[in-house]
Coordinates of C-alpha atoms and ligand atoms in Angstrom, one line a residue:
Chain A
M1 CA 38.3 69.8 148.0
K2 CA 40.9 68.0 150.2
P3 CA 44.4 69.4 150.0
F4 CA 46.7 67.5 147.8
T5 CA 50.5 67.7 146.4
Y6 CA 51.1 67.8 142.7
E7 CA 53.9 66.8 140.5
R8 CA 54.6 66.3 136.9
A9 CA 56.2 63.2 135.7
K10 CA 58.7 63.1 132.8
T11 CA 58.1 59.7 131.6
P12 CA 55.6 56.8 131.7
A13 CA 57.6 54.6 133.9
E14 CA 58.2 57.5 136.5
A15 CA 54.6 58.5 136.4
A16 CA 53.5 54.9 137.3
A17 CA 56.1 54.5 139.9
A18 CA 55.2 57.9 141.7
V19 CA 51.5 56.7 141.9
A20 CA 52.4 53.4 143.3
R21 CA 54.9 54.8 145.9
Q22 CA 52.6 57.2 147.4
P23 CA 49.6 56.1 149.3
G24 CA 46.3 58.0 147.9
A25 CA 48.1 59.2 144.7
K26 CA 46.3 59.3 141.4
F27 CA 47.1 60.3 138.0
L28 CA 45.7 63.6 136.5
A29 CA 45.1 63.8 132.8
G30 CA 42.5 66.4 131.7
G31 CA 41.2 66.7 135.2
T32 CA 37.4 67.0 133.7
N33 CA 36.3 63.9 135.6
L34 CA 38.7 63.8 138.6
L35 CA 38.5 67.5 139.5
D36 CA 34.6 67.3 139.4
L37 CA 34.5 64.4 141.7
M38 CA 37.3 65.8 143.9
K39 CA 35.3 69.1 144.5
L40 CA 32.4 66.8 145.9
E41 CA 35.2 64.6 147.9
I42 CA 33.9 61.7 146.1
E43 CA 37.5 61.3 145.0
T44 CA 40.1 62.4 147.8
P45 CA 43.6 62.0 146.5
R46 CA 46.5 63.1 148.6
H47 CA 49.0 63.7 145.6
L48 CA 48.4 64.1 142.0
V49 CA 50.9 63.1 139.2
D50 CA 50.0 65.4 136.2
V51 CA 50.8 62.9 133.0
Q52 CA 50.6 66.2 130.3
D53 CA 54.2 66.0 129.8
L54 CA 54.6 62.3 129.1
K55 CA 54.5 62.8 125.3
L56 CA 51.9 60.3 124.8
D57 CA 49.8 62.6 122.5
R58 CA 50.4 61.0 119.0
I59 CA 48.4 58.9 116.8
E60 CA 50.7 56.5 115.0
P61 CA 50.1 53.6 112.5
T62 CA 50.9 50.1 113.6
S63 CA 52.9 47.5 111.9
D64 CA 49.8 45.3 111.4
G65 CA 47.8 48.2 109.6
G66 CA 45.9 49.4 112.9
L67 CA 46.4 52.6 114.8
R68 CA 48.1 53.6 118.2
I69 CA 46.5 56.1 120.1
G70 CA 48.4 57.8 122.8
A71 CA 46.8 58.0 126.1
L72 CA 46.8 61.7 126.1
V73 CA 45.3 62.3 122.7
T74 CA 42.5 64.6 123.2
N75 CA 39.1 63.6 122.2
T76 CA 38.9 66.6 119.8
K77 CA 42.2 65.5 118.0
L78 CA 41.2 61.9 117.9
A79 CA 37.7 62.6 116.4
A80 CA 39.2 64.9 113.9
D81 CA 42.1 62.7 112.7
T82 CA 41.7 61.8 108.9
R83 CA 42.4 58.3 109.4
V84 CA 39.9 57.6 112.2
R85 CA 37.1 59.6 110.4
R86 CA 37.9 57.4 107.2
D87 CA 38.4 54.0 108.6
Y88 CA 37.2 54.0 112.1
G89 CA 34.1 56.3 111.8
V90 CA 32.2 54.9 114.7
L91 CA 35.0 56.3 116.9
T92 CA 34.5 59.6 115.7
R93 CA 30.8 59.6 115.9
A94 CA 31.0 58.3 119.5
I95 CA 33.3 60.9 120.6
V96 CA 31.6 64.0 119.1
A97 CA 28.2 62.5 120.5
G98 CA 29.9 63.0 123.9
A99 CA 30.2 66.0 126.3
S100 CA 30.8 69.4 124.8
G101 CA 33.4 71.1 122.7
Q102 CA 35.1 72.7 125.7
L103 CA 35.1 69.2 127.6
R104 CA 36.4 67.2 124.4
N105 CA 39.4 69.7 124.1
K106 CA 40.5 68.7 127.6
A107 CA 39.3 65.0 127.8
T108 CA 42.1 62.6 127.3
T109 CA 41.8 58.9 125.7
A110 CA 42.7 57.3 129.0
G111 CA 40.7 59.7 131.2
N112 CA 37.8 59.1 128.9
L113 CA 38.0 55.3 129.3
L114 CA 38.2 55.9 133.0
Q115 CA 35.5 58.2 133.7
R116 CA 33.3 57.1 136.7
T117 CA 29.7 56.1 136.8
R118 CA 26.9 59.0 136.6
C119 CA 24.6 57.2 139.1
P120 CA 22.9 60.0 141.2
Y121 CA 23.6 58.3 144.4
F122 CA 27.4 57.9 143.7
Y123 CA 27.4 61.6 143.3
D124 CA 25.5 62.1 146.6
P125 CA 27.7 61.7 149.5
N126 CA 24.6 61.8 151.7
M127 CA 23.4 58.3 150.2
P128 CA 24.6 55.0 150.7
C129 CA 26.7 53.5 147.7
N130 CA 28.9 50.4 147.5
K131 CA 31.0 51.9 144.7
R132 CA 31.8 55.1 146.7
K133 CA 31.9 53.6 150.1
P134 CA 32.2 49.8 149.7
G135 CA 29.7 48.0 152.3
S136 CA 27.3 50.9 152.8
G137 CA 24.7 49.4 150.5
C138 CA 23.3 50.7 147.0
A139 CA 20.4 53.6 147.4
A140 CA 19.9 53.0 143.7
I141 CA 18.3 49.5 144.1
G142 CA 14.6 50.1 145.0
G143 CA 15.6 54.0 144.1
Y144 CA 15.4 56.2 141.4
S145 CA 16.9 54.1 138.5
R146 CA 15.8 55.3 135.3
Q147 CA 19.4 55.8 133.9
L148 CA 20.9 52.7 135.4
A149 CA 21.9 49.3 134.2
V150 CA 19.5 46.5 132.7
I151 CA 22.0 43.8 132.4
G152 CA 25.1 42.7 134.1
S153 CA 24.2 44.3 137.4
S154 CA 24.4 42.9 140.9
D155 CA 22.8 42.9 144.1
H156 CA 25.5 45.3 145.1
C157 CA 25.4 47.9 142.3
I158 CA 23.4 48.5 139.1
A159 CA 25.3 51.5 137.8
T160 CA 26.4 52.0 134.2
Y161 CA 29.4 52.9 132.5
P162 CA 28.5 56.3 131.2
G163 CA 30.9 56.9 128.3
D164 CA 30.6 56.9 124.6
M165 CA 34.0 56.5 123.2
A166 CA 34.5 53.1 125.0
V167 CA 31.6 51.7 123.3
A168 CA 33.1 52.3 119.8
M169 CA 36.1 51.0 121.0
R170 CA 34.4 47.9 122.2
V171 CA 33.0 47.3 118.7
L172 CA 36.2 48.0 116.9
D173 CA 38.1 45.4 119.4
A174 CA 40.6 47.8 120.7
T175 CA 43.5 47.0 123.1
V176 CA 44.4 49.0 126.0
E177 CA 48.3 49.2 126.8
T178 CA 49.7 49.9 130.0
V179 CA 52.8 50.1 132.2
K180 CA 53.1 49.1 135.7
A181 CA 55.1 50.6 138.5
D182 CA 57.8 47.9 138.1
G183 CA 58.2 49.0 134.4
T184 CA 56.6 45.7 133.2
T185 CA 53.8 46.4 130.1
R186 CA 50.7 44.5 129.1
A187 CA 48.0 44.7 126.6
I188 CA 44.3 44.4 127.7
P189 CA 41.6 43.5 125.4
I190 CA 38.8 46.2 125.7
A191 CA 36.4 43.4 126.3
D192 CA 38.2 42.5 129.4
F193 CA 39.1 46.3 130.7
H194 CA 36.0 47.3 132.4
R195 CA 34.5 45.0 135.1
L196 CA 31.1 44.0 135.9
P197 CA 30.2 45.1 139.7
G198 CA 29.8 41.8 141.1
D199 CA 30.5 42.2 144.8
T200 CA 33.3 44.7 144.3
P201 CA 31.5 47.6 142.6
H202 CA 34.4 50.0 144.0
L203 CA 36.5 48.5 141.2
D204 CA 35.6 49.9 137.7
N205 CA 38.3 48.2 135.7
N206 CA 41.1 45.6 135.8
L207 CA 43.9 48.2 136.3
E208 CA 46.3 47.6 139.2
A209 CA 47.1 50.5 141.5
G210 CA 49.9 52.6 139.7
E211 CA 49.1 51.2 136.3
L212 CA 49.3 53.6 133.9
I213 CA 47.5 53.6 130.4
T214 CA 49.9 54.4 127.7
A215 CA 47.9 54.0 124.6
V216 CA 44.7 52.4 123.0
T217 CA 45.5 50.4 119.6
L218 CA 43.0 49.7 116.9
P219 CA 43.4 46.5 114.6
R220 CA 43.3 47.2 111.0
P221 CA 40.2 48.6 109.6
I222 CA 37.3 46.2 108.7
G223 CA 35.5 48.4 106.2
G224 CA 31.7 48.5 106.5
T225 CA 29.2 51.5 107.2
H226 CA 30.1 53.0 110.9
H227 CA 27.2 54.2 113.2
Y228 CA 26.7 55.5 116.5
E229 CA 23.3 56.2 117.5
K230 CA 22.8 57.9 120.9
V231 CA 19.5 58.2 122.6
R232 CA 19.5 60.8 125.5
D233 CA 17.1 63.3 127.2
R234 CA 18.2 66.3 125.1
A235 CA 19.9 66.4 121.8
S236 CA 23.2 67.3 122.7
Y237 CA 25.7 67.6 125.9
A238 CA 23.8 64.7 127.7
F239 CA 24.9 61.2 128.8
A240 CA 23.3 58.3 126.8
L241 CA 20.1 56.5 128.1
V242 CA 20.9 53.9 125.3
S243 CA 23.6 54.2 122.7
V244 CA 24.2 51.8 119.8
A245 CA 27.7 51.5 118.0
A246 CA 27.7 49.2 115.0
I247 CA 29.7 48.5 111.8
I248 CA 27.7 46.9 109.1
Q249 CA 28.8 45.2 106.2
K250 CA 27.2 45.1 102.5
D251 CA 25.6 41.7 103.2
G252 CA 23.9 42.9 106.5
S253 CA 26.3 41.1 108.7
G254 CA 28.1 43.1 111.4
R255 CA 29.0 43.8 115.2
V256 CA 27.1 45.9 117.7
A257 CA 27.8 47.2 121.0
F258 CA 25.5 48.9 123.4
G259 CA 26.2 51.8 125.8
G260 CA 24.1 53.1 128.7
V261 CA 22.9 49.7 129.7
A262 CA 25.6 48.1 131.8
H263 CA 28.6 48.6 134.0
K264 CA 30.8 48.3 130.8
P265 CA 30.1 48.6 127.0
W266 CA 27.8 45.7 126.3
R267 CA 28.6 43.3 123.4
V268 CA 27.6 39.8 123.0
E269 CA 29.1 37.7 120.3
A270 CA 25.9 35.4 119.8
A271 CA 24.1 38.8 119.2
D272 CA 26.7 39.9 116.5
D273 CA 26.0 36.4 114.5
V274 CA 22.2 37.2 114.0
M275 CA 22.8 40.8 112.6
T276 CA 21.3 39.8 109.2
Q277 CA 18.0 38.7 111.0
G278 CA 17.3 42.3 112.2
A279 CA 17.2 44.4 115.2
A280 CA 14.9 42.2 117.4
A281 CA 16.9 39.2 117.0
V282 CA 20.1 40.8 117.9
T283 CA 18.6 42.4 121.1
A284 CA 16.8 39.3 122.1
K285 CA 20.3 37.6 122.3
A286 CA 22.4 40.7 123.5
F287 CA 19.8 41.1 126.4
A288 CA 18.7 37.6 127.3
D289 CA 19.8 37.8 130.7
A290 CA 18.5 41.3 131.5
R291 CA 17.3 42.2 135.0
P292 CA 16.0 45.6 134.4
T293 CA 14.1 47.7 137.1
D294 CA 10.6 48.8 136.5
D295 CA 12.1 52.5 135.9
N296 CA 14.6 51.3 133.3
A297 CA 13.0 48.6 131.5
F298 CA 12.2 51.0 128.6
K299 CA 15.9 50.8 127.6
I300 CA 15.4 47.1 126.1
P301 CA 12.9 48.0 123.5
L302 CA 14.6 51.5 123.1
A303 CA 17.9 49.6 122.4
T304 CA 16.0 47.4 119.7
R305 CA 14.7 50.5 118.1
A306 CA 17.8 52.4 118.2
L307 CA 19.4 49.5 116.5
A308 CA 16.5 49.1 113.9
A309 CA 17.3 52.7 112.8
T310 CA 20.9 52.1 112.7
I311 CA 20.4 48.9 110.4
A312 CA 18.0 51.0 108.3
E313 CA 20.8 53.6 107.9
G314 CA 23.4 51.2 107.0
R315 CA 21.2 50.0 104.1
S316 CA 20.6 53.3 102.7
A317 CA 24.3 54.1 102.9
Chain B
M1 CA 36.3 65.8 160.4
M2 CA 35.6 63.2 158.1
S3 CA 39.0 62.9 156.9
E4 CA 40.7 60.7 159.5
I5 CA 38.0 58.1 159.3
E6 CA 38.0 58.6 155.4
I7 CA 41.7 58.1 155.1
S8 CA 42.2 55.1 157.5
R9 CA 39.2 53.3 155.7
R10 CA 40.7 53.9 152.6
G11 CA 44.0 52.6 153.8
V12 CA 42.2 49.4 154.9
L13 CA 40.3 49.1 151.8
A14 CA 43.2 49.6 149.4
G15 CA 43.3 45.9 149.4
S16 CA 45.8 43.5 148.0
A17 CA 46.3 45.0 144.4
A18 CA 47.4 48.2 145.9
A19 CA 49.3 46.8 148.4
A20 CA 51.1 44.4 146.1
A21 CA 51.9 47.5 143.9
I22 CA 53.1 49.6 146.6
A23 CA 55.5 46.7 147.7
A24 CA 56.9 46.5 144.3
A25 CA 57.8 50.3 144.4
P26 CA 61.4 51.2 145.7
H27 CA 60.4 53.4 148.7
V28 CA 57.4 52.6 151.0
E29 CA 56.4 55.5 153.2
A30 CA 54.4 55.1 156.2
Q31 CA 51.0 56.7 155.9
P32 CA 50.4 59.5 158.1
A33 CA 46.9 59.3 159.6
K34 CA 46.2 63.3 159.5
A35 CA 45.2 65.3 156.6
L36 CA 47.8 67.2 154.9
P37 CA 48.0 71.0 155.3
P38 CA 47.3 72.7 152.0
A39 CA 50.0 72.7 149.7
T40 CA 51.0 76.0 147.7
M41 CA 53.0 76.1 144.4
P42 CA 54.3 78.9 142.1
V43 CA 52.8 79.2 138.8
S44 CA 53.4 81.3 136.0
L45 CA 50.9 81.9 133.0
T46 CA 50.2 84.4 130.3
I47 CA 46.8 86.0 130.7
N48 CA 45.6 88.2 128.0
G49 CA 49.3 88.9 126.8
K50 CA 50.4 89.6 130.3
R51 CA 52.7 87.3 132.3
R52 CA 51.6 86.6 135.7
D53 CA 53.6 85.0 138.3
L54 CA 51.5 83.5 141.4
T55 CA 51.6 81.4 144.5
L56 CA 48.6 79.4 144.9
D57 CA 47.0 76.5 146.7
T58 CA 47.4 73.5 144.6
R59 CA 43.6 73.2 144.8
T60 CA 43.0 76.7 142.9
T61 CA 41.0 76.1 139.6
L62 CA 41.8 78.3 136.7
L63 CA 38.5 79.9 137.0
D64 CA 39.3 80.9 140.8
T65 CA 42.8 82.2 139.9
L66 CA 41.0 84.4 137.3
R67 CA 38.5 85.5 139.5
E68 CA 39.8 85.7 142.9
H69 CA 43.6 86.3 142.5
L70 CA 43.6 88.4 139.4
Q71 CA 40.3 90.1 139.8
L72 CA 39.4 89.1 136.0
T73 CA 35.7 88.8 137.1
G74 CA 34.3 88.8 133.4
T75 CA 34.7 85.1 133.4
K76 CA 31.7 83.7 135.4
K77 CA 31.1 80.7 137.8
G78 CA 27.8 79.1 136.9
C79 CA 27.8 75.3 138.0
D80 CA 31.5 74.9 138.8
H81 CA 31.3 71.3 137.4
G82 CA 31.5 71.4 133.7
Q83 CA 28.0 71.7 133.2
C84 CA 27.1 75.2 132.1
G85 CA 29.8 76.7 130.0
A86 CA 29.7 80.2 132.0
C87 CA 33.5 79.7 132.8
T88 CA 34.6 79.2 129.2
V89 CA 38.2 80.6 128.2
I90 CA 40.5 80.0 125.6
V91 CA 43.8 78.3 126.5
N92 CA 46.4 77.9 123.8
G93 CA 43.9 78.6 121.2
E94 CA 41.4 76.2 122.6
R95 CA 38.2 76.6 124.6
I96 CA 38.1 75.0 128.0
N97 CA 36.0 75.0 131.0
S98 CA 38.2 77.0 133.4
C99 CA 36.3 75.4 136.4
L100 CA 37.4 71.8 135.7
S101 CA 41.0 72.7 135.3
L102 CA 43.7 73.3 138.0
A103 CA 45.9 76.4 137.7
V104 CA 49.0 74.4 138.2
Q105 CA 47.9 72.3 135.0
H106 CA 48.5 75.4 133.0
Q107 CA 52.1 76.4 133.7
G108 CA 53.4 78.3 130.8
D109 CA 49.9 78.4 129.1
E110 CA 48.4 81.4 127.4
V111 CA 44.9 82.1 128.4
T112 CA 42.6 84.7 126.8
T113 CA 39.5 85.7 128.9
I114 CA 36.6 87.8 127.8
E115 CA 38.7 90.9 129.1
G116 CA 41.4 90.0 126.6
L117 CA 39.0 89.9 123.6
G118 CA 38.1 93.7 123.2
T119 CA 37.6 96.6 125.5
P120 CA 34.4 98.8 125.6
D121 CA 35.9 101.4 122.9
K122 CA 37.4 98.6 120.7
L123 CA 34.8 95.6 120.8
H124 CA 35.9 92.1 119.3
P125 CA 33.7 91.4 116.2
M126 CA 31.9 88.8 118.3
Q127 CA 31.2 91.3 121.3
A128 CA 30.0 93.9 118.5
A129 CA 27.6 91.1 117.0
F130 CA 26.1 90.0 120.6
V131 CA 25.3 93.7 121.1
R132 CA 23.8 94.1 117.6
H133 CA 21.8 91.0 117.8
D134 CA 20.8 91.4 121.4
G135 CA 22.6 87.9 122.2
Y136 CA 21.9 88.0 126.0
Q137 CA 19.4 89.1 128.6
C138 CA 21.0 89.0 132.1
G139 CA 24.5 88.7 130.5
Y140 CA 25.6 86.2 133.1
C141 CA 26.4 83.4 130.5
T142 CA 27.6 86.0 127.9
P143 CA 31.4 85.9 128.4
G144 CA 31.5 82.0 128.0
Q145 CA 29.2 82.3 125.1
I146 CA 31.4 84.7 123.3
C147 CA 34.6 82.8 124.0
S148 CA 33.0 79.7 122.8
A149 CA 31.3 81.3 119.9
I150 CA 34.7 82.6 118.7
A151 CA 36.5 79.0 119.1
V152 CA 33.5 77.2 117.2
L153 CA 34.0 79.6 114.1
D154 CA 37.6 78.5 114.3
E155 CA 36.9 74.8 114.9
I156 CA 34.6 74.7 111.8
K157 CA 37.3 76.8 109.7
R158 CA 39.7 74.0 110.7
G159 CA 37.3 71.4 109.8
D160 CA 36.8 69.4 113.1
P161 CA 33.8 67.1 112.7
S162 CA 30.5 67.5 114.7
H163 CA 27.6 65.3 115.7
V164 CA 25.5 66.6 113.3
Q165 CA 27.7 66.2 110.2
A166 CA 26.3 63.8 107.4
D167 CA 29.6 62.8 106.0
L168 CA 32.6 62.5 108.4
T169 CA 35.0 62.7 105.3
Q170 CA 33.9 66.0 104.3
R171 CA 34.6 69.6 105.8
P172 CA 31.7 70.7 108.0
Q173 CA 29.6 73.7 106.7
L174 CA 28.9 76.8 108.2
T175 CA 25.1 76.2 108.9
S176 CA 23.0 77.2 111.9
L177 CA 22.6 73.3 112.9
E178 CA 26.5 73.1 113.1
M179 CA 26.8 76.5 115.0
R180 CA 24.0 75.3 117.5
E181 CA 25.3 71.9 118.1
R182 CA 28.9 73.1 118.7
M183 CA 27.5 75.8 121.1
S184 CA 25.5 73.1 123.1
G185 CA 28.1 73.4 126.0
N186 CA 27.0 76.7 126.8
I187 CA 23.8 76.9 128.6
C188 CA 21.8 80.3 128.6
R189 CA 19.1 80.6 131.6
C190 CA 17.6 83.4 129.9
G191 CA 17.2 81.4 126.4
A192 CA 18.9 84.1 124.0
Y193 CA 19.9 81.0 122.0
S194 CA 18.4 82.3 118.8
N195 CA 19.9 85.7 118.9
I196 CA 23.3 84.4 119.7
A197 CA 23.1 82.1 116.6
E198 CA 22.4 85.2 114.6
A199 CA 25.1 86.8 116.2
M200 CA 27.6 84.0 115.2
A201 CA 26.1 84.0 111.6
D202 CA 26.8 87.6 111.2
V203 CA 30.6 87.2 112.3
A204 CA 30.9 84.2 110.1
G205 CA 29.5 86.1 107.2
V206 CA 26.6 83.9 106.3
D207 CA 23.0 84.9 105.9
V208 CA 20.7 83.8 108.8
K209 CA 17.6 83.6 106.7
E210 CA 19.2 81.5 104.0
M211 CA 20.7 79.3 107.0
E212 CA 17.4 78.6 108.6
A213 CA 16.0 77.5 105.2
Ligands
FAD1 C1 29.0 68.1 132.1 C2 30.0 66.8 131.6 C3 29.2 66.0 130.7 C4 29.8 65.0 130.1 N1 29.4 64.2 129.0 C5 29.8 63.2 128.5 C6 29.3 62.6 127.5 O1 28.0 62.6 127.1 N2 29.8 61.1 127.1 C7 31.1 60.9 127.6 O2 31.7 59.8 127.1 N3 31.7 61.6 128.5 C8 31.1 62.7 129.0 N4 31.7 63.2 130.0 C9 33.0 62.8 130.6 C10 34.1 63.2 129.8 O3 34.3 62.5 128.8 C11 35.4 62.9 130.8 O4 35.2 63.7 131.9 C12 36.5 63.0 130.4 O5 36.8 61.9 129.1 C13 37.7 62.4 131.3 O6 38.9 62.8 130.7 P1 40.1 63.6 131.4 O7 41.4 63.5 130.7 O8 39.8 64.8 131.8 O9 40.3 62.5 132.7 P2 40.7 63.0 134.2 O10 39.8 63.6 134.9 O11 41.9 63.6 134.1 O12 41.1 61.6 134.7 C14 39.9 60.4 134.9 C15 40.5 59.3 135.6 O13 41.4 58.7 134.9 C16 42.7 58.4 135.6 N5 43.8 58.7 134.3 C17 43.9 59.7 133.6 N6 44.8 59.4 132.6 C18 45.3 58.1 133.0 C19 46.4 57.3 132.5 N7 47.1 57.6 131.4 N8 46.7 56.1 133.0 C20 45.7 55.6 134.2 N9 44.9 56.3 134.7 C21 44.6 57.5 134.3 C22 42.5 59.4 136.5 O14 43.5 59.2 137.6 C23 41.1 59.5 137.0 O15 40.9 58.7 137.8 C24 31.2 64.5 130.4 C25 31.7 65.3 131.4 C26 31.1 66.5 132.2 C27 31.7 67.1 133.1
SF4_2 S1 24.0 51.7 141.7 FE1 26.4 51.4 142.0 S2 27.1 53.6 141.9 FE2 24.8 53.8 142.0 S3 24.2 53.7 144.4 FE3 24.2 51.5 143.9 S4 26.4 51.1 144.3 FE4 26.5 53.2 144.1
FES3 S1 31.0 77.2 135.5 FE1 32.4 76.1 134.5 S2 30.9 74.9 133.3 FE2 29.7 75.9 134.7
FES4 S1 21.7 85.8 129.2 FE1 21.1 85.2 131.1 S2 21.9 83.2 131.0 FE2 22.2 83.9 129.1

């Protein structure tokens, strides 16, 4: 690990300014992703601004009947919240399908949104990777790509966003609230938060340098049955090959987002519109522009089957 | 050796967004081209009921603090990347992977390690149950398994939901399925899983045979 200096910020504005002011500075929340990457020298911050004292650890109702989740609320606390379990079950289900109990105790809402890809070549500093080292090439294209993206990828990067929680937030139309170094705030719809790789795969999301996530808000509950179906190589403590976050209404209509398939949680409005026609109709729309590799083409029929299972579960609920 | 190239490349690639944000901040400091010398900081934390005051390199993990600075070698290092659970300790009542946490993040925290749970003469009930049910072979994963097992029973008692729970609005039940799912962050290379599950069931006061049914 490279040496770094460390400080604890007291307010969100102070934290944002501290990161913006110092070249190579980064926020530190739970540390479960950042430290992992620092040990491998994939991340080499020279200064860490620990955000644990910012008091962003509450879940509060919003004036329009939704919930505001502080950036530092842990995955364990968010999944266990009675309002989330009752009204946003897809979110609890997605969180408890991820990582392990130990990791969820430390993982924060903001840190989870910002976790980096699990592309094996990104993790191997001996291999070319445009995300880790812009311009160095992409070892995954033509390499081992079983876990990687089938849609929204580019000739520069075919990595996936690996997380579960954000897939549920995408189906819930959540909003990410931030504060910048100059004190201005903004609200970013989750659909616009993560980026597609294009020719800038080193950028995972649309945050600016030093921009701090303060909260994620959920709109008022929309009812329906809530599902998170995660398909992986072992039954627990593994990243998704494909996941399905869905909310299904009594009449069979609904919405769905897919995880493990793209550089961001994947949701296509035209696919939501055909939910009543069954899983195959939905994935035909959602994956219309897919560009899978030979290794990962299986993900598309797998997504259809996972969604079919989800729809069946919704019917029997 | 890599660092000079690495840092100057990063500086160049920081690009317009970073430059804009830096320009907006009040003080812009020139970026030194050399790697910084290791920084140290004072850290005070309570470990197994005893206050410890240390001065540590900021890079020191909680795991290395325990093992290398305090000679509390009961907590094990398996992977050092959050993938095995051997380093599990209980911090402020919650189990965490001590390998993925910096000591400086734990200023003022209360840490319980396997050494703090019981002694050879006076075992913690979970330690005694692991002995009774043969919940290990080589023993390397065992301190982490025991810390996790104790925390898991607390989490079920508290009503935290899990991946295997059918109805999220209900309280979780003390079943084998629940315990196994919640223990998935602790890998055992020797495959002592079924005996670990029996030890946990014993401490929880549930009938293993009935549970398997
Ligand atoms: C073995 C293993 C298995 C895992 N399995 C899964 C899984 O199955 N599913 C899943 O979804 N995840 C999984 N994870 C990932 C885990 O969920 C993340 O590591 C965790 O959510 C990160 O949260 P954190 O608070 O620890 O983030 P940190 O590591 O502290 O930070 C991550 C990034 O976010 C930035 N950051 C943190 N807070 C803020 C803020 N407020 N504003 C702006 N930037 C911020 C940091 O600078 C850093 O770049 C796994 C991790 C491990 C190690
Ligand atoms: S797919 Fe993306 S992350 Fe993986 S090697 Fe290629 S550029 Fe790097
Ligand atoms: S050593 Fe910490 S999880 Fe393996
Ligand atoms: S007892 Fe040997 S690794 Fe678990």
